[in-house]
mmCIF file of C-alpha atoms in Angstrom:
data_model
loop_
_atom_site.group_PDB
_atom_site.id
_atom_site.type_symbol
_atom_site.label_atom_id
_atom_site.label_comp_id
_atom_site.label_asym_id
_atom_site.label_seq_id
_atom_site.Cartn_x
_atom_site.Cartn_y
_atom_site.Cartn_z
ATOM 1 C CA UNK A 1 10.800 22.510 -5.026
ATOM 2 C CA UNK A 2 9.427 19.230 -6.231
ATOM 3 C CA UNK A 3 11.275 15.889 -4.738
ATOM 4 C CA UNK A 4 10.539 12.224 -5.788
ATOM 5 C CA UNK A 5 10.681 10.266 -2.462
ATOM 6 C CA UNK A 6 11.237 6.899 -1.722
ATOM 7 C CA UNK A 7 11.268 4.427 1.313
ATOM 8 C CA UNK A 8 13.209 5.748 3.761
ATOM 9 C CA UNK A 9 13.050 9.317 2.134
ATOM 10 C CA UNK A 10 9.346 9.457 3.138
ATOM 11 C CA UNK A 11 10.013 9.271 7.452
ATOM 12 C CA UNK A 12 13.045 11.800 6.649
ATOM 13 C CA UNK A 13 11.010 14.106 4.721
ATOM 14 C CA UNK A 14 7.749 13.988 5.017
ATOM 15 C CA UNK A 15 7.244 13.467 8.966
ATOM 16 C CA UNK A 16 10.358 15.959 9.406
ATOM 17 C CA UNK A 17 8.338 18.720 8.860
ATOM 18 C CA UNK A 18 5.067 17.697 10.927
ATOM 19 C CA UNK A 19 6.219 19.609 14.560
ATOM 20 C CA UNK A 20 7.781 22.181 12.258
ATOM 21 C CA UNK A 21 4.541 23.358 11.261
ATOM 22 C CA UNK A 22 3.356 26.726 12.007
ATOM 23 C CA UNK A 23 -0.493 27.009 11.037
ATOM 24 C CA UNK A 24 -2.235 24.075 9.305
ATOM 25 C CA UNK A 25 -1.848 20.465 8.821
ATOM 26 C CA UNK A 26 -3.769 18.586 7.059
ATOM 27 C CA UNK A 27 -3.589 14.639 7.086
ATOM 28 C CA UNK A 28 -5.745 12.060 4.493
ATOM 29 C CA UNK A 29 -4.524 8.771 4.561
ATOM 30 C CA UNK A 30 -6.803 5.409 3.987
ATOM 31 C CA UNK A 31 -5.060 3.567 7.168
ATOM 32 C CA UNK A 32 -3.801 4.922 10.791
ATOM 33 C CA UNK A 33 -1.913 3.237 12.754
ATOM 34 C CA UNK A 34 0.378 3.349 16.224
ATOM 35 C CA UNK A 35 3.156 5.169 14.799
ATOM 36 C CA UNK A 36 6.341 6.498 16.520
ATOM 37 C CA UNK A 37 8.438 9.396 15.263
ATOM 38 C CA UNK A 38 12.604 10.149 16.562
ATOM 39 C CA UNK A 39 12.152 13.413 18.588
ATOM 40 C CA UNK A 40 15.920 14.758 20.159
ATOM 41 C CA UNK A 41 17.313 11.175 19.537
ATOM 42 C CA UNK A 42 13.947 9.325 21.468
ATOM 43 C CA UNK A 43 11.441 7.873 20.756
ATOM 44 C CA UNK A 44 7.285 9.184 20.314
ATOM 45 C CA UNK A 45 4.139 8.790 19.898
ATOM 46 C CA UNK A 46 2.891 10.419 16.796
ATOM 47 C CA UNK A 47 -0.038 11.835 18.340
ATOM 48 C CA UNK A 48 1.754 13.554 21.066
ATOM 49 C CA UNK A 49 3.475 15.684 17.834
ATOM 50 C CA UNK A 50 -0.278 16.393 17.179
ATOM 51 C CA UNK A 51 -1.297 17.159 20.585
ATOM 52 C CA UNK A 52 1.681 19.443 20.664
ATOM 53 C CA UNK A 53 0.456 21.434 17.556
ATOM 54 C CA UNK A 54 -2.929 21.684 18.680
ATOM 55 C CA UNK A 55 -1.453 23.087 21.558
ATOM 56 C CA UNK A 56 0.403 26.085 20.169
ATOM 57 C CA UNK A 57 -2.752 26.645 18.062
ATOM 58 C CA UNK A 58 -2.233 24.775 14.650
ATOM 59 C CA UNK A 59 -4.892 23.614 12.975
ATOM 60 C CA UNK A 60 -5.032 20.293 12.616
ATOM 61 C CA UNK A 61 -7.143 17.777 10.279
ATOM 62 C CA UNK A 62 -7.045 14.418 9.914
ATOM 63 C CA UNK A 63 -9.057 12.280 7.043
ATOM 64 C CA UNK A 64 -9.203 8.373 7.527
ATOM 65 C CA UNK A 65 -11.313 5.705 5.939
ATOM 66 C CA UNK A 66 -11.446 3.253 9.004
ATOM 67 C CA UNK A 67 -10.987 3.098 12.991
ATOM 68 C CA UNK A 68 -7.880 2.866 14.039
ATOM 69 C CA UNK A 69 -6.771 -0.306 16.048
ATOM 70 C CA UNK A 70 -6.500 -0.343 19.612
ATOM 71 C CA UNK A 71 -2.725 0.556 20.047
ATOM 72 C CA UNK A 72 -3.553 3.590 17.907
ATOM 73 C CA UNK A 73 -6.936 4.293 20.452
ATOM 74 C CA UNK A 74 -5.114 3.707 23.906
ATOM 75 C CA UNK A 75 -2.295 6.699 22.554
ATOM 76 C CA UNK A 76 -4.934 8.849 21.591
ATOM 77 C CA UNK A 77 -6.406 8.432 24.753
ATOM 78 C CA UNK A 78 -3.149 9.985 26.799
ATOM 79 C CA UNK A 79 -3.231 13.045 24.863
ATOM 80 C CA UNK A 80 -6.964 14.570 25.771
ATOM 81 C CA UNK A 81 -6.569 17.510 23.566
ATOM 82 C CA UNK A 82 -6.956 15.312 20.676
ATOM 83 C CA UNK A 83 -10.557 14.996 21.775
ATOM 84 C CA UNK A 84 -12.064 18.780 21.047
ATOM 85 C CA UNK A 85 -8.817 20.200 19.105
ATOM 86 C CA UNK A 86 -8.087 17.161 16.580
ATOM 87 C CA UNK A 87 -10.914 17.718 13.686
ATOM 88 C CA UNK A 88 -11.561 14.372 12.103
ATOM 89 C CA UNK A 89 -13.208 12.528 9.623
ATOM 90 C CA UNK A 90 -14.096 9.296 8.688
ATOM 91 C CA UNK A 91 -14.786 8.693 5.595
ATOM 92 C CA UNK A 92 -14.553 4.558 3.632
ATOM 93 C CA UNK A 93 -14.088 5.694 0.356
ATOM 94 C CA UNK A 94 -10.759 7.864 1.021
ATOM 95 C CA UNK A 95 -7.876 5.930 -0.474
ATOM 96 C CA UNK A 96 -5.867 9.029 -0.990
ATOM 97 C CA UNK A 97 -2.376 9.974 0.701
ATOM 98 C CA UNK A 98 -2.237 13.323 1.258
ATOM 99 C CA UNK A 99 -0.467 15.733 4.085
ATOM 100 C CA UNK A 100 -0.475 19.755 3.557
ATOM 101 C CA UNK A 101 2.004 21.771 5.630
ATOM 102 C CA UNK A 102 0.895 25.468 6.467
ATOM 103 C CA UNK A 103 -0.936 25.310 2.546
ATOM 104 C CA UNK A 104 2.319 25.910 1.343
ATOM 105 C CA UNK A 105 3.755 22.263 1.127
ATOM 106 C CA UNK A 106 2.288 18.908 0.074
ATOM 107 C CA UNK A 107 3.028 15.211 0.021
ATOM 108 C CA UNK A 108 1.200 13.232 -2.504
ATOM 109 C CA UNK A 109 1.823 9.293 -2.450
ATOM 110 C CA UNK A 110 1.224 5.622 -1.582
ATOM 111 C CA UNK A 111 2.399 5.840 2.365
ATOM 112 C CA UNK A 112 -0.721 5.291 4.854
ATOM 113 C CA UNK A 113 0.231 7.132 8.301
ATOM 114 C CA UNK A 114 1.492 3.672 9.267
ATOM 115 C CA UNK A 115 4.863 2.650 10.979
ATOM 116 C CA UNK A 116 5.680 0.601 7.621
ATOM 117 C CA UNK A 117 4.635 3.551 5.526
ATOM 118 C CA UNK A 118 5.958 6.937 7.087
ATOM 119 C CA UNK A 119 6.982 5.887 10.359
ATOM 120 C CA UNK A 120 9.588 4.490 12.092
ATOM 121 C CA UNK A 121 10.604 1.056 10.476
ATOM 122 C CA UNK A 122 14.040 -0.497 9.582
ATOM 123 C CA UNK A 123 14.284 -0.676 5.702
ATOM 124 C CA UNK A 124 13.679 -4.453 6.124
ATOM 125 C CA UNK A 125 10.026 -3.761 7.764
ATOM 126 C CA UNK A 126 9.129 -1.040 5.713
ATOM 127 C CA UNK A 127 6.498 -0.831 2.751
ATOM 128 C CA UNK A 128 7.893 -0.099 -1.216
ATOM 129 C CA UNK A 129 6.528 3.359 -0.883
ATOM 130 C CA UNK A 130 6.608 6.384 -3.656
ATOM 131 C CA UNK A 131 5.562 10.218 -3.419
ATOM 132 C CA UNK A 132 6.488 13.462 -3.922
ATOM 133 C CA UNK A 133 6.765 16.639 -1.951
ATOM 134 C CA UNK A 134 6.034 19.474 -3.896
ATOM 135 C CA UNK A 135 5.620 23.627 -3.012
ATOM 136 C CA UNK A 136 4.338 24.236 -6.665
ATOM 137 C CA UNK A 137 1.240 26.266 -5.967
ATOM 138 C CA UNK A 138 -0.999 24.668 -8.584
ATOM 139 C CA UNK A 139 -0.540 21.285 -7.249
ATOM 140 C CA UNK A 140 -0.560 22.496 -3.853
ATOM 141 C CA UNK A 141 -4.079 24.070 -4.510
ATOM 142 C CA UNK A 142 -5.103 20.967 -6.016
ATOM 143 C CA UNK A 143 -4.328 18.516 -3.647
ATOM 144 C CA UNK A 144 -6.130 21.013 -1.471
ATOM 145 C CA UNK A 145 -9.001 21.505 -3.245
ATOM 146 C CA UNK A 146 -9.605 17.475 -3.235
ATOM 147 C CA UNK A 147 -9.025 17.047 0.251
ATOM 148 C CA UNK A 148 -11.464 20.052 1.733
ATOM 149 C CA UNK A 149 -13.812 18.478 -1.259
ATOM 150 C CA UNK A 150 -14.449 15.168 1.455
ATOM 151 C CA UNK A 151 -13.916 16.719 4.041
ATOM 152 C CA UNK A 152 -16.920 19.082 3.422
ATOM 153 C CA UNK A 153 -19.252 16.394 2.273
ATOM 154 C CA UNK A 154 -19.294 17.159 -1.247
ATOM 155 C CA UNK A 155 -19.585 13.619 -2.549
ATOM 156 C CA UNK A 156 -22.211 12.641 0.395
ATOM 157 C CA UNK A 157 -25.141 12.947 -0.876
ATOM 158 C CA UNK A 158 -24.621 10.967 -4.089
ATOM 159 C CA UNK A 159 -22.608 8.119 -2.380
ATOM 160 C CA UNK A 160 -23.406 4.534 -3.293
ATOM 161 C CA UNK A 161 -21.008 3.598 -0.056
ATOM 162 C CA UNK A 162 -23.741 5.171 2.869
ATOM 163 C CA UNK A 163 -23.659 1.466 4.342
ATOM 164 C CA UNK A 164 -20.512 1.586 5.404
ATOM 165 C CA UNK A 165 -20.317 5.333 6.801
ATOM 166 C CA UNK A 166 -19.542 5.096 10.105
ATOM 167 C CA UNK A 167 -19.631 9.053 10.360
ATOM 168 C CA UNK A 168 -22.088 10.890 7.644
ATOM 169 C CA UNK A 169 -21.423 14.590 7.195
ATOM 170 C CA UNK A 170 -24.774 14.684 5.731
#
């Protein structure tokens, strides 16, 4: 499978599949926002979606460049699994858009884990996005490979950006 995706395209398909996921999820985006998925025709929180993976045991990781705001901060703070079970990095350099379902599915593409760029937005609100969701293994494996790349600290130690590092892996 290997779909171009679009504006709308991106909430339908991408952040679909997020509470379908069975084992891993892994998130890199550059911003993070408050952002509200359609769950049984209502409204919700993103991060209760993650709170309810971490509950049933998924794996989840989440790579951002910045803090969050403080909508995004007060959500987090209903859901105190996030705490200990969501893994997390912070990392300024990360520019990259990139989700991996179970290592078996990827999105690669512009869309920041933002209301205007996978959430829940009217057309007339939302970002002029572009991706594509892919189960081709190579790219799947590549995608991967760059994302557990930062998230292990590979760049660290040569990083001209240490200033800025709000959370040093080493």
């Amino acid at each position: 499978m290997f779909k171009y995706i679009s504006n709308t395209a991106h909430y339908k398909e991408v952040l679909s599949r997020v509470p379908r996921v069975k084992r891993t999820l892994w998130i890199g985006t550059a911003d993070i926002k408050d952002l509200y998925i359609e769950d049984s025709k209502q409204k919700k929180p993103f991060l209760s979606v993650l709170a309810d993976l971490i509950r049933r045991g998924v794996e989840v990781r989440l790579i951002h460049a910045k803090e969050p705001g403080p909508n995004f901060r007060e959500d987090f703070d209903k859901y105190p699994i996030l705490y200990d079970g969501l893994e997390r990095v912070l990392c300024p350099r990360v520019h990259f858009k990139i989700i991996v379902f179970d290592c078996k599915e990827v999105y690669i593409g512009s869309a920041n884990l933002t209301g205007a760029g996978l959430g829940m937005k009217t057309d007339s609100k939302r970002n002029f996005e572009a991706g594509i969701l892919t189960d081709i293994p190579e790219i799947v494996e590549q995608a991967m490979t760059q994302f557990d790349e930062v998230w292990i600290g590979k760049h660290c130690k040569v990083c001209k950006r240490k200033e800025y590092c709000l959370d040093p892996i080493v």
